[in-house]
PDB file of C-alpha atoms in Angstrom:
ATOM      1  CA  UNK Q   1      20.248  70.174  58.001  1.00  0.00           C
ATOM      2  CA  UNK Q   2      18.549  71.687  55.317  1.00  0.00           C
ATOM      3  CA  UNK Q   3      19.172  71.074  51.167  1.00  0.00           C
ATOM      4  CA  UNK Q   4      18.950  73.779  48.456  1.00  0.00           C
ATOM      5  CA  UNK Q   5      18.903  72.701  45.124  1.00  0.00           C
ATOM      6  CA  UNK Q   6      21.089  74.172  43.180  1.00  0.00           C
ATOM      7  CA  UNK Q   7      20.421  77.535  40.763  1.00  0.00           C
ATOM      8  CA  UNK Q   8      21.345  75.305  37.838  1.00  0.00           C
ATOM      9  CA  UNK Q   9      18.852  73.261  39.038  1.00  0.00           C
ATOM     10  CA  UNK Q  10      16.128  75.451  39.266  1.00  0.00           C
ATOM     11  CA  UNK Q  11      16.056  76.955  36.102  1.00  0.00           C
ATOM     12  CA  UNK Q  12      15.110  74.329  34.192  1.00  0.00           C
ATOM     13  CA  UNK Q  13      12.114  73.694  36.176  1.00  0.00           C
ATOM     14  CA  UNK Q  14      10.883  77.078  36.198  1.00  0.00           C
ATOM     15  CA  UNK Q  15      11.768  76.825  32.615  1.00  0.00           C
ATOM     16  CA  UNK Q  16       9.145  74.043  31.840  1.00  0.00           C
ATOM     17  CA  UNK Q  17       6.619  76.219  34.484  1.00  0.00           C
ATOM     18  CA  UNK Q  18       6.949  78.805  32.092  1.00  0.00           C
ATOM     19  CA  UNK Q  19       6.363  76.944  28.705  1.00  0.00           C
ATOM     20  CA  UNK Q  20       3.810  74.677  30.208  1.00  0.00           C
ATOM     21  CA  UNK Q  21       1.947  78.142  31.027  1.00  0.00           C
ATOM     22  CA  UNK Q  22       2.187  79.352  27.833  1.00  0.00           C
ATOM     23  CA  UNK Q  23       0.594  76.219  26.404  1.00  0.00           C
ATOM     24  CA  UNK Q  24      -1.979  76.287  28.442  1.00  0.00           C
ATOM     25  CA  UNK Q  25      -2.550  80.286  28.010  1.00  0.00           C
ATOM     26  CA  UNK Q  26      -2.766  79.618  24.142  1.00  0.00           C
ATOM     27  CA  UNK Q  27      -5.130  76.388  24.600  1.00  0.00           C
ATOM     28  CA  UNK Q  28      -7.511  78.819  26.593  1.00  0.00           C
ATOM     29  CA  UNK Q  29      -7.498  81.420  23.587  1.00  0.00           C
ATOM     30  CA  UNK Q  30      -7.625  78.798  20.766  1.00  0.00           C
ATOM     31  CA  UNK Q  31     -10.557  77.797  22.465  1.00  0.00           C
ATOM     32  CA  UNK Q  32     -11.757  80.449  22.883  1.00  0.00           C
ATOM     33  CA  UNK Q  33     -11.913  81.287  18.722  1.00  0.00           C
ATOM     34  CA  UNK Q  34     -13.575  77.735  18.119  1.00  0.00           C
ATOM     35  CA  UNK Q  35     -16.139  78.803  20.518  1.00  0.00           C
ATOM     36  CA  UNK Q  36     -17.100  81.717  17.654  1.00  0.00           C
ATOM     37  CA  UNK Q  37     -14.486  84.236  19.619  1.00  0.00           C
ATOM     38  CA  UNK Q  38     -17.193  84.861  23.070  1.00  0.00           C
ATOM     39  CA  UNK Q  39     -17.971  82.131  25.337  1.00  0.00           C
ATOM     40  CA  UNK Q  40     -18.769  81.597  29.581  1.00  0.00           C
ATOM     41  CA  UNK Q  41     -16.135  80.761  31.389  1.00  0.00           C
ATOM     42  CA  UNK Q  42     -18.169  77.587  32.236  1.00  0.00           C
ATOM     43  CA  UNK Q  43     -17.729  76.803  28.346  1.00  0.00           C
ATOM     44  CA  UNK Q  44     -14.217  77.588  28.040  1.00  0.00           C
ATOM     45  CA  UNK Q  45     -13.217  75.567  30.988  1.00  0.00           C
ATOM     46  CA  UNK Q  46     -14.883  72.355  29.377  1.00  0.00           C
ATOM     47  CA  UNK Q  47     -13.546  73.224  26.031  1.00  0.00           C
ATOM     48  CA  UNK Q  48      -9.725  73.075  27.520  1.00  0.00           C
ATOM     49  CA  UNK Q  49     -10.446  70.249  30.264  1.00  0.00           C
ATOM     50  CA  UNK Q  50      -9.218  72.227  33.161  1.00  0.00           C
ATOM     51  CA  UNK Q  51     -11.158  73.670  36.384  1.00  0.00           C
ATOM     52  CA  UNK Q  52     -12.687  76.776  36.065  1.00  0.00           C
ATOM     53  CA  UNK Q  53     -10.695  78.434  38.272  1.00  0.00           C
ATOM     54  CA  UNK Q  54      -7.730  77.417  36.433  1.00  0.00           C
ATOM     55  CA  UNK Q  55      -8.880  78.896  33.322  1.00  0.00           C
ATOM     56  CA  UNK Q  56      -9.817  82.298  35.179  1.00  0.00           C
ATOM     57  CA  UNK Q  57      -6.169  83.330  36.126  1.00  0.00           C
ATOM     58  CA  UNK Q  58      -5.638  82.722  32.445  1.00  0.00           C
ATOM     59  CA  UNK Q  59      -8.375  85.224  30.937  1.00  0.00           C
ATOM     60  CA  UNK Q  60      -7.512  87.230  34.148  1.00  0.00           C
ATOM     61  CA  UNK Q  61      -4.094  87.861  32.263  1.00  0.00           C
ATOM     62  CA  UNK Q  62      -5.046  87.951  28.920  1.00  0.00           C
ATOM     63  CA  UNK Q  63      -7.643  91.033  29.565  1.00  0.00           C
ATOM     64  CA  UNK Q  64      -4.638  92.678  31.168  1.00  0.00           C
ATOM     65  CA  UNK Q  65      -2.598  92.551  28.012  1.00  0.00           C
ATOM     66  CA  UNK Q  66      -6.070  92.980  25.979  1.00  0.00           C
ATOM     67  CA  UNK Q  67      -6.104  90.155  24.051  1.00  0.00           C
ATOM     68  CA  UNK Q  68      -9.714  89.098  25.848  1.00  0.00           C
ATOM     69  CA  UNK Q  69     -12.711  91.415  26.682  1.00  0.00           C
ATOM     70  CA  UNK Q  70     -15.100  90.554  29.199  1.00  0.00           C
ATOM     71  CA  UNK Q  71     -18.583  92.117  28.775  1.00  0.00           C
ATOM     72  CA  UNK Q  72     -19.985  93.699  31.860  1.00  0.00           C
ATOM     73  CA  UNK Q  73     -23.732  92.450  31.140  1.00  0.00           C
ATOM     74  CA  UNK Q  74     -23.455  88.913  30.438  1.00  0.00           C
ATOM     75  CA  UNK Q  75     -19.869  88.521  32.016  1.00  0.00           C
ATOM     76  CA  UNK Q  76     -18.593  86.365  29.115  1.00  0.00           C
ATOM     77  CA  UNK Q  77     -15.633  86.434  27.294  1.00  0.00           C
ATOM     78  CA  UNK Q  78     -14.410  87.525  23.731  1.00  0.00           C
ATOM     79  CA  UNK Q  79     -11.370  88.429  21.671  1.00  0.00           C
ATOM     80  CA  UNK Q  80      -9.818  91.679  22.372  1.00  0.00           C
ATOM     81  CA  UNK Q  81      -8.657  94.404  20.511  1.00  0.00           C
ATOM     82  CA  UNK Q  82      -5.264  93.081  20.470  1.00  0.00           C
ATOM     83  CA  UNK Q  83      -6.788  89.913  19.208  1.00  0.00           C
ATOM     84  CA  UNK Q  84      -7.986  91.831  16.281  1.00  0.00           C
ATOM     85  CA  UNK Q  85      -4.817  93.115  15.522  1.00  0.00           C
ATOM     86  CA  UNK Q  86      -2.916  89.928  15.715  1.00  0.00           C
ATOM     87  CA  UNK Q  87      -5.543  88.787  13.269  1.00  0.00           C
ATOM     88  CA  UNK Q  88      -5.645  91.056  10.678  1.00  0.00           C
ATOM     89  CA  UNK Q  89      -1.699  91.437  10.596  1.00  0.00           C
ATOM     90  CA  UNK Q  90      -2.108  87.697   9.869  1.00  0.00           C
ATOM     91  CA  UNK Q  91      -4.727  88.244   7.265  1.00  0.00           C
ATOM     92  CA  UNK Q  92      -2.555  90.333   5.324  1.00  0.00           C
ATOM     93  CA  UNK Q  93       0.514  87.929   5.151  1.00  0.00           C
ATOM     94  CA  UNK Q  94      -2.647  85.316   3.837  1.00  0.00           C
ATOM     95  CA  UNK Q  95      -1.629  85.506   0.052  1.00  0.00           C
ATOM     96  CA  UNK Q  96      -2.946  82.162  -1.148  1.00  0.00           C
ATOM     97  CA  UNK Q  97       0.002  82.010  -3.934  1.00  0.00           C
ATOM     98  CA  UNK Q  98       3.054  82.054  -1.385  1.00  0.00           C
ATOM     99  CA  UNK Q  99       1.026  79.702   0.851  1.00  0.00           C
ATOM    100  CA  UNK Q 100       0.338  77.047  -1.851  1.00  0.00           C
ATOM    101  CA  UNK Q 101       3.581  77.146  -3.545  1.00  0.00           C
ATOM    102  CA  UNK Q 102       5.140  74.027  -1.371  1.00  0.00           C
ATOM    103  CA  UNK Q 103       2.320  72.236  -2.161  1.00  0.00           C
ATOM    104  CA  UNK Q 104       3.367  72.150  -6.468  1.00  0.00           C
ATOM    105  CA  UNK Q 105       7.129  71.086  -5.140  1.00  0.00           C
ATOM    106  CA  UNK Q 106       5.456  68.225  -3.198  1.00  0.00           C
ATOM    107  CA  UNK Q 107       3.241  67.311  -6.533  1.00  0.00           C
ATOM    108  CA  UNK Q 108       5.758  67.418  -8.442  1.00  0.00           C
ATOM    109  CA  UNK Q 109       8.153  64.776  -6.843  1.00  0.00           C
ATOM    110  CA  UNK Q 110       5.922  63.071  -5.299  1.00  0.00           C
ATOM    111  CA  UNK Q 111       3.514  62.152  -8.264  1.00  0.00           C
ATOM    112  CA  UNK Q 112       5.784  63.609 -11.235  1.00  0.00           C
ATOM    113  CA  UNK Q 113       2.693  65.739 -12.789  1.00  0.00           C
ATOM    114  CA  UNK Q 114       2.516  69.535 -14.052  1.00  0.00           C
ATOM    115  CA  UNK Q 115       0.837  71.445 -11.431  1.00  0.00           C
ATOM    116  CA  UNK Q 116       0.181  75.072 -10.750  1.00  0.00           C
ATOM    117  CA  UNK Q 117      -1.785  77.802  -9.101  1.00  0.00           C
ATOM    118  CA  UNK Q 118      -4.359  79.617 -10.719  1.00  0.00           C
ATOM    119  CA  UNK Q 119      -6.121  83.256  -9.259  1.00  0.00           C
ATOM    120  CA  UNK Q 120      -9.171  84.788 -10.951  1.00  0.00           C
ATOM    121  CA  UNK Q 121      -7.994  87.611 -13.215  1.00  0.00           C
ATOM    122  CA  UNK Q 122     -10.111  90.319 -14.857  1.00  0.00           C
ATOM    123  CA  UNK Q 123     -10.054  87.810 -17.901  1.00  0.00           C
ATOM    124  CA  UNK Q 124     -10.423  84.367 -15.854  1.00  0.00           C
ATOM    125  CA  UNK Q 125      -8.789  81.643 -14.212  1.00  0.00           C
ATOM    126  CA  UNK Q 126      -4.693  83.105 -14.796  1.00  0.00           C
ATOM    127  CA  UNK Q 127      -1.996  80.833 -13.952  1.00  0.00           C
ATOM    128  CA  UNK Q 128       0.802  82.191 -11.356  1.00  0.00           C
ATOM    129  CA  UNK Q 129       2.887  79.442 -10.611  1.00  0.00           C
ATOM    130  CA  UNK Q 130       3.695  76.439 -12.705  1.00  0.00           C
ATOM    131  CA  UNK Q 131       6.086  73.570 -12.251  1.00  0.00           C
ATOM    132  CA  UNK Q 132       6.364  70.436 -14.150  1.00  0.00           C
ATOM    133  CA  UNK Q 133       8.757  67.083 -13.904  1.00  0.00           C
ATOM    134  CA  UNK Q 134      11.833  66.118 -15.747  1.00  0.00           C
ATOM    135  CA  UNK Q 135       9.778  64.388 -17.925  1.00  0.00           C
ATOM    136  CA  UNK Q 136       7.567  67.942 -18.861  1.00  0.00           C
ATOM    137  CA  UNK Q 137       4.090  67.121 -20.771  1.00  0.00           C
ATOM    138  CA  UNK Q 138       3.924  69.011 -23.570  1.00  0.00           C
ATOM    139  CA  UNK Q 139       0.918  71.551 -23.360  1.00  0.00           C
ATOM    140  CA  UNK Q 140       0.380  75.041 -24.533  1.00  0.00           C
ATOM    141  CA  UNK Q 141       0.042  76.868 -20.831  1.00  0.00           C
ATOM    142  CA  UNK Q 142       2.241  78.707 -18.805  1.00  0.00           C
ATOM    143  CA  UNK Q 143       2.145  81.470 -16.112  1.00  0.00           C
ATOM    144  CA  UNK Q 144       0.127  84.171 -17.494  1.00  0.00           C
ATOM    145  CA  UNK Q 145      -2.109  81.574 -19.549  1.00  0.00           C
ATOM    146  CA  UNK Q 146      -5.798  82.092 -18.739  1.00  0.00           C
ATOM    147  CA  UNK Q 147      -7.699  78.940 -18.571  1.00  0.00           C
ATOM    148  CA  UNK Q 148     -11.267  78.126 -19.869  1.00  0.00           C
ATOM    149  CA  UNK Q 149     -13.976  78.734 -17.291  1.00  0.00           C
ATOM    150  CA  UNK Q 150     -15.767  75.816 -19.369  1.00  0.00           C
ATOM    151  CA  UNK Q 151     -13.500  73.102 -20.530  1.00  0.00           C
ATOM    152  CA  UNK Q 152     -10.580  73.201 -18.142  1.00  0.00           C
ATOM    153  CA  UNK Q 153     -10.702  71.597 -14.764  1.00  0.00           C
ATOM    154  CA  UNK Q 154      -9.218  74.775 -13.169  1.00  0.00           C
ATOM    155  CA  UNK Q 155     -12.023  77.371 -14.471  1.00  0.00           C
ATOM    156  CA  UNK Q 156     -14.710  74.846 -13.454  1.00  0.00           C
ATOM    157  CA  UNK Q 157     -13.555  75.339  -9.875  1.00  0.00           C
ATOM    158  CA  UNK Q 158     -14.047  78.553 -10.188  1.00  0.00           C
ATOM    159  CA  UNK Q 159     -17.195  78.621 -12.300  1.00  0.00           C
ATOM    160  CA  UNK Q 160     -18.544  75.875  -9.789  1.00  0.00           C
ATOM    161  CA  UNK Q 161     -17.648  77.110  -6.349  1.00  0.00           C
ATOM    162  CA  UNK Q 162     -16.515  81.179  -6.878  1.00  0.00           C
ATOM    163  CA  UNK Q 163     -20.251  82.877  -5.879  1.00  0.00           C
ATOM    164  CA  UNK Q 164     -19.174  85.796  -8.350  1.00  0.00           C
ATOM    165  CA  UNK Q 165     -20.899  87.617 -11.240  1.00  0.00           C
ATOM    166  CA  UNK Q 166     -18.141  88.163 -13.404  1.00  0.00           C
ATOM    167  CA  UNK Q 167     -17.365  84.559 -13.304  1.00  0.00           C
ATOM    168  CA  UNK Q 168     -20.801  83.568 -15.124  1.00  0.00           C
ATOM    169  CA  UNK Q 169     -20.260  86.773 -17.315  1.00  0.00           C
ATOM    170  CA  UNK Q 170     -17.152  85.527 -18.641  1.00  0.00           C
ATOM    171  CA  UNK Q 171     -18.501  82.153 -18.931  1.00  0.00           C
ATOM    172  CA  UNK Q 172     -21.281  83.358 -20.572  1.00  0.00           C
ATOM    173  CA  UNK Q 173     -19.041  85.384 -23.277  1.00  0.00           C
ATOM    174  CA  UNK Q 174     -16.828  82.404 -23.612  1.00  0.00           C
ATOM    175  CA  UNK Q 175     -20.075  80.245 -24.414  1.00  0.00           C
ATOM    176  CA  UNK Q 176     -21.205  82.631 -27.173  1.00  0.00           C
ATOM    177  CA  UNK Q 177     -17.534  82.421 -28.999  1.00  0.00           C
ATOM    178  CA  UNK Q 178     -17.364  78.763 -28.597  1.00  0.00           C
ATOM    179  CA  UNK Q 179     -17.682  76.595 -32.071  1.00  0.00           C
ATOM    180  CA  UNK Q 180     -20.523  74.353 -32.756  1.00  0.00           C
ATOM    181  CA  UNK Q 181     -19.106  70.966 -31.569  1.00  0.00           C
ATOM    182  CA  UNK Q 182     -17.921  72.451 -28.173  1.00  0.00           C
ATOM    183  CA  UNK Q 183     -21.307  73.861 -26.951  1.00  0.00           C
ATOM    184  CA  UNK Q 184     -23.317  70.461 -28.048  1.00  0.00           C
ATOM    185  CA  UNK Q 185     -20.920  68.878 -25.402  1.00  0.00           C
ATOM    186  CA  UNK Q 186     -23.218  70.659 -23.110  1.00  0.00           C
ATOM    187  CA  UNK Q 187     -26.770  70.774 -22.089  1.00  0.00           C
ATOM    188  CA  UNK Q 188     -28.180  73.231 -24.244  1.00  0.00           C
ATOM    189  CA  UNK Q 189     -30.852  74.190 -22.103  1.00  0.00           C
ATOM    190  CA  UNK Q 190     -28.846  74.888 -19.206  1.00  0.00           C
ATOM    191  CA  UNK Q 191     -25.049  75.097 -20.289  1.00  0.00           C
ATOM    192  CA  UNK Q 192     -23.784  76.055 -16.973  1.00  0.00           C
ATOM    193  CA  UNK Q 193     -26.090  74.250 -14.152  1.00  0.00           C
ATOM    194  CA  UNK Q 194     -24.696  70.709 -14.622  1.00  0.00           C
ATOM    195  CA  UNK Q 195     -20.748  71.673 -14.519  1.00  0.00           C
ATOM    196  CA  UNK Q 196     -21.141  73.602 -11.140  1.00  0.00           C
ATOM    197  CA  UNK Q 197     -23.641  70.829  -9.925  1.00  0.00           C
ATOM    198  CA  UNK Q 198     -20.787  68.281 -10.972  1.00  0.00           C
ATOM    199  CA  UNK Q 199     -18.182  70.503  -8.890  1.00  0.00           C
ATOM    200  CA  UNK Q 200     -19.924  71.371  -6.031  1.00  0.00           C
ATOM    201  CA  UNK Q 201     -21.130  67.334  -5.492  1.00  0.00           C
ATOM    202  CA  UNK Q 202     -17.703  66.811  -6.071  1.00  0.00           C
ATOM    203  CA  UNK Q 203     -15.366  69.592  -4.528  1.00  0.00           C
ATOM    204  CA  UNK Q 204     -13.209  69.447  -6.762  1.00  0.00           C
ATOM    205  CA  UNK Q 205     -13.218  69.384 -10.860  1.00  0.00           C
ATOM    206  CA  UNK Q 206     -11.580  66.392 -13.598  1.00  0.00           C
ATOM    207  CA  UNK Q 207     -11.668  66.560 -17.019  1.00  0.00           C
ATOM    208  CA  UNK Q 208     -10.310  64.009 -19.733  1.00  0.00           C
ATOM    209  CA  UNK Q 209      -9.755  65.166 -23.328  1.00  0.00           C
ATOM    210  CA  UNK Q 210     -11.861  68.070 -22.436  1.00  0.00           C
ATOM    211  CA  UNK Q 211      -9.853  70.903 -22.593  1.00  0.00           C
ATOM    212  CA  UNK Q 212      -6.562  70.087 -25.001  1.00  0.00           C
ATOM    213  CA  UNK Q 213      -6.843  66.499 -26.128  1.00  0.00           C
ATOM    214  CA  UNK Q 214      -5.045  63.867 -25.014  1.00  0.00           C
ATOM    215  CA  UNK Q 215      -4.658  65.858 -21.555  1.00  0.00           C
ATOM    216  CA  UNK Q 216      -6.341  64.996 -18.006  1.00  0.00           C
ATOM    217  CA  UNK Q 217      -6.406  67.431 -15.255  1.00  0.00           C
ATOM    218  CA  UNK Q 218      -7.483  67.460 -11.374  1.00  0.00           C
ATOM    219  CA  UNK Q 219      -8.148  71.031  -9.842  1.00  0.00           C
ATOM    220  CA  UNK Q 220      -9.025  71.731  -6.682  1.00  0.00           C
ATOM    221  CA  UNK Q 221     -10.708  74.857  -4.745  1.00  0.00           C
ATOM    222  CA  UNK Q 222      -8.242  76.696  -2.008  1.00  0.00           C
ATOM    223  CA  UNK Q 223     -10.398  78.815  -0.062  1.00  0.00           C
ATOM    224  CA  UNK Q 224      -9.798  82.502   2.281  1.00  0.00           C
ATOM    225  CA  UNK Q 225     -10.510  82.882   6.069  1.00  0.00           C
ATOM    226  CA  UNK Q 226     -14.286  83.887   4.783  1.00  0.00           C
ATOM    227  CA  UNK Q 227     -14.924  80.688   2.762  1.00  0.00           C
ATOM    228  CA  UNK Q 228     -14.534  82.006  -0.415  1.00  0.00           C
ATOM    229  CA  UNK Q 229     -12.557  80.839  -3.774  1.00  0.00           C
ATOM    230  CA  UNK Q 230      -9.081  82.569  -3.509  1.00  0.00           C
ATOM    231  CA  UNK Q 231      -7.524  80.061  -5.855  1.00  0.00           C
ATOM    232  CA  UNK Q 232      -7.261  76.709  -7.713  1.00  0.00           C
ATOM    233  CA  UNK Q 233      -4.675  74.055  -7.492  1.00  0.00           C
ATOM    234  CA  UNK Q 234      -3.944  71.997 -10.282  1.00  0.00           C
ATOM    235  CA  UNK Q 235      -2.341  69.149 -11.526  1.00  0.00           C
ATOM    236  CA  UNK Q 236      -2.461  67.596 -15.036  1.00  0.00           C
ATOM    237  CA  UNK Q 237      -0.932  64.691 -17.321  1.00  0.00           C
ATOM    238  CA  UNK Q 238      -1.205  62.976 -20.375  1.00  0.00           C
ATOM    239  CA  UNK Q 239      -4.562  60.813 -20.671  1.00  0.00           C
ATOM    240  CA  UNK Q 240      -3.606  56.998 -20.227  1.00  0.00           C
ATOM    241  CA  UNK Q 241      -0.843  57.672 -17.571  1.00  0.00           C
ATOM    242  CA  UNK Q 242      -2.494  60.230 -15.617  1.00  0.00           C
ATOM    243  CA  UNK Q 243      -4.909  58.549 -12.651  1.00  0.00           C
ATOM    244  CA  UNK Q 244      -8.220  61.187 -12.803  1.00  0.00           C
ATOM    245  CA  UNK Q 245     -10.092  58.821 -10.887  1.00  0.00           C
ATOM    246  CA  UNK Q 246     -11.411  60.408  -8.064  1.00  0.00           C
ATOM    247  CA  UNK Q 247     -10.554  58.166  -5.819  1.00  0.00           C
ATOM    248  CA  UNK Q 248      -7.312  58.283  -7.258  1.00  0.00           C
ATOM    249  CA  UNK Q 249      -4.110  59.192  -5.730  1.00  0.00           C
ATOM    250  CA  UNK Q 250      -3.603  62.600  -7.333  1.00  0.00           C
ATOM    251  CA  UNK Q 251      -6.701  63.605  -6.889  1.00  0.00           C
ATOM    252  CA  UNK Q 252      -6.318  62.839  -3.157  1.00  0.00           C
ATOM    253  CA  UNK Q 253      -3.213  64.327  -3.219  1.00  0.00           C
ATOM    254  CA  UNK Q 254      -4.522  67.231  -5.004  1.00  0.00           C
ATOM    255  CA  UNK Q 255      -7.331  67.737  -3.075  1.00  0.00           C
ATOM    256  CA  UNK Q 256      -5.268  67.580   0.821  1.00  0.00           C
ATOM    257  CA  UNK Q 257      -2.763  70.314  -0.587  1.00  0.00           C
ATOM    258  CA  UNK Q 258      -5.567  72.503  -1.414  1.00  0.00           C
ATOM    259  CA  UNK Q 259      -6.940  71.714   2.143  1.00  0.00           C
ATOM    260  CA  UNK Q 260      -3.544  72.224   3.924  1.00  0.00           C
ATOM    261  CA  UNK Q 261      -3.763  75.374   2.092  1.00  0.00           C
ATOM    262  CA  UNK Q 262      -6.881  76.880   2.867  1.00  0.00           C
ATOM    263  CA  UNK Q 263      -6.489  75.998   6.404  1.00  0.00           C
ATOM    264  CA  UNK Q 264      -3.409  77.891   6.524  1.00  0.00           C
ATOM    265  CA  UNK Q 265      -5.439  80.759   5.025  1.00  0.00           C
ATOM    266  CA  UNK Q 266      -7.963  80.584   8.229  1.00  0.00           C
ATOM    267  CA  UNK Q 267     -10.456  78.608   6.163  1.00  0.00           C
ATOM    268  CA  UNK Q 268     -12.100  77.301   9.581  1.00  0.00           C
ATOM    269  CA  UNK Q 269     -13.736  74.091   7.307  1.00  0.00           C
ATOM    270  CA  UNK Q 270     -10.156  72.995   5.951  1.00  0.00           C
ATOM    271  CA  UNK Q 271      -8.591  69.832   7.666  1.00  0.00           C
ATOM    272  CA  UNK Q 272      -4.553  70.065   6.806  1.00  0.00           C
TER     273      UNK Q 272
END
């Protein structure tokens, strides 16, 4: 005599079918973008670990609902239109402010500093989001301040690592207005060369006493899906019980926020 499983049996197993599909679907199109977005299938099935064949009734689909192309001449695969669309719908929820606003909750109770985000403005580094602990250090910034491109650890970031002409112009103008003791802090015959040097060694900027006395400050870079500055992160303290070292444990902390960040922004060189 012959058994049937039960319908209530079946449906979780074609249940796990289905989701174990769809896994595997979006392993073969994540590789597929960390091969550059157009690979062989030959390349795609080692990327994934499965048999070529496998992988085929995968991208089969896929160029049915357009998400993959496959060019007629050299028969390999790439992102399709749909692809694109998916992407740049993504692109435009990518607002590096909303994205990096956990990350000053997390500084804040985890390491009780002041933290906050800052975005280039037409007149420099412009804080948009600022939280501090119970305990709040007492310093003359708040959202709308604009930071020194110069003395502050967030406009370094940007004067360091933002590729942007208006960044060295305002640098530049801020330079000329600065008094005599503040520009012989720096090399006078190449004011600008040694604090991007020290950032870009670094990848990240510190100050002590530099910008408001008695204050130390860690900033790091958050960069967009193209590699570029779209932001700093930023926490600060009072000098004495605030770790700058950069080894320390809010710069590392600093530093993996503004990672998680970027990566979340498509930065492809970001580990979270």
């Amino acid at each position: 005599m012959t058994t049937t499983a039960p319908a209530s049996a079946a449906r979780p197993r074609e249940r796990r079918q289905r989701v174990q599909a769809a896994e595997t679907g979006m392993a073969v199109l994540k590789a597929l973008a960390r091969l550059g977005g157009r690979a062989s299938l030959t390349a795609l099935a080692a990327e994934v670990d499965e048999q070529p064949a496998k992988v085929h009734r995968y991208l089969a689909s896929m160029i049915e609902a357009g998400i993959v192309a496959q060019d007629s001449g050299s028969s390999h695969y790439r992102l399709g239109p749909e692809a694109l669309y998916i992407g740049l719908a993504a692109m435009r929820q990518a607002d590096p402010i909303r994205v990096a606003e956990p990350a000053l909750i997390r500084l804040r109770e985890q390491l009780g500093v002041t933290c906050f985000i800052a975005v280039m403005g037409n007149k420099g580094p412009t804080i948009v989001r600022f939280e501090e602990p119970g305990l709040p250090v007492t310093v003359n910034v708040r959202v709308g301040s604009v930071m020194s491109l110069l003395w502050s650890a967030t406009g370094r970031v940007f004067l360091g690592l933002h590729d942007d002409a208006q960044v060295r112009r305002l640098a530049l103008e801020e330079l000329d207005g600065a008094d005599a003791a503040s520009r012989g802090a720096l090399d006078p015959a190449d004011p600008l060369g040694p604090l991007q040097r020290e950032v870009r060694a670094a990848g990240c900027s510190i100050v002590i006493d530099t910008n408001l006395k008695g204050i130390s400050a860690v900033s790091a870079p958050i960069y967009n899906h193209a590699g570029q500055v779209c932001g700093a992160l930023t926490a600060l303290g009072t000098t004495g019980g605030f770790d700058a070292r950069p080894d320390g444990p809010i710069a590392a902390a600093v530093l993996a926020e503004a990672r998680a960040a970027s990566h979340e922004l498509g930065y492809a060189s970001a580990t979270p």
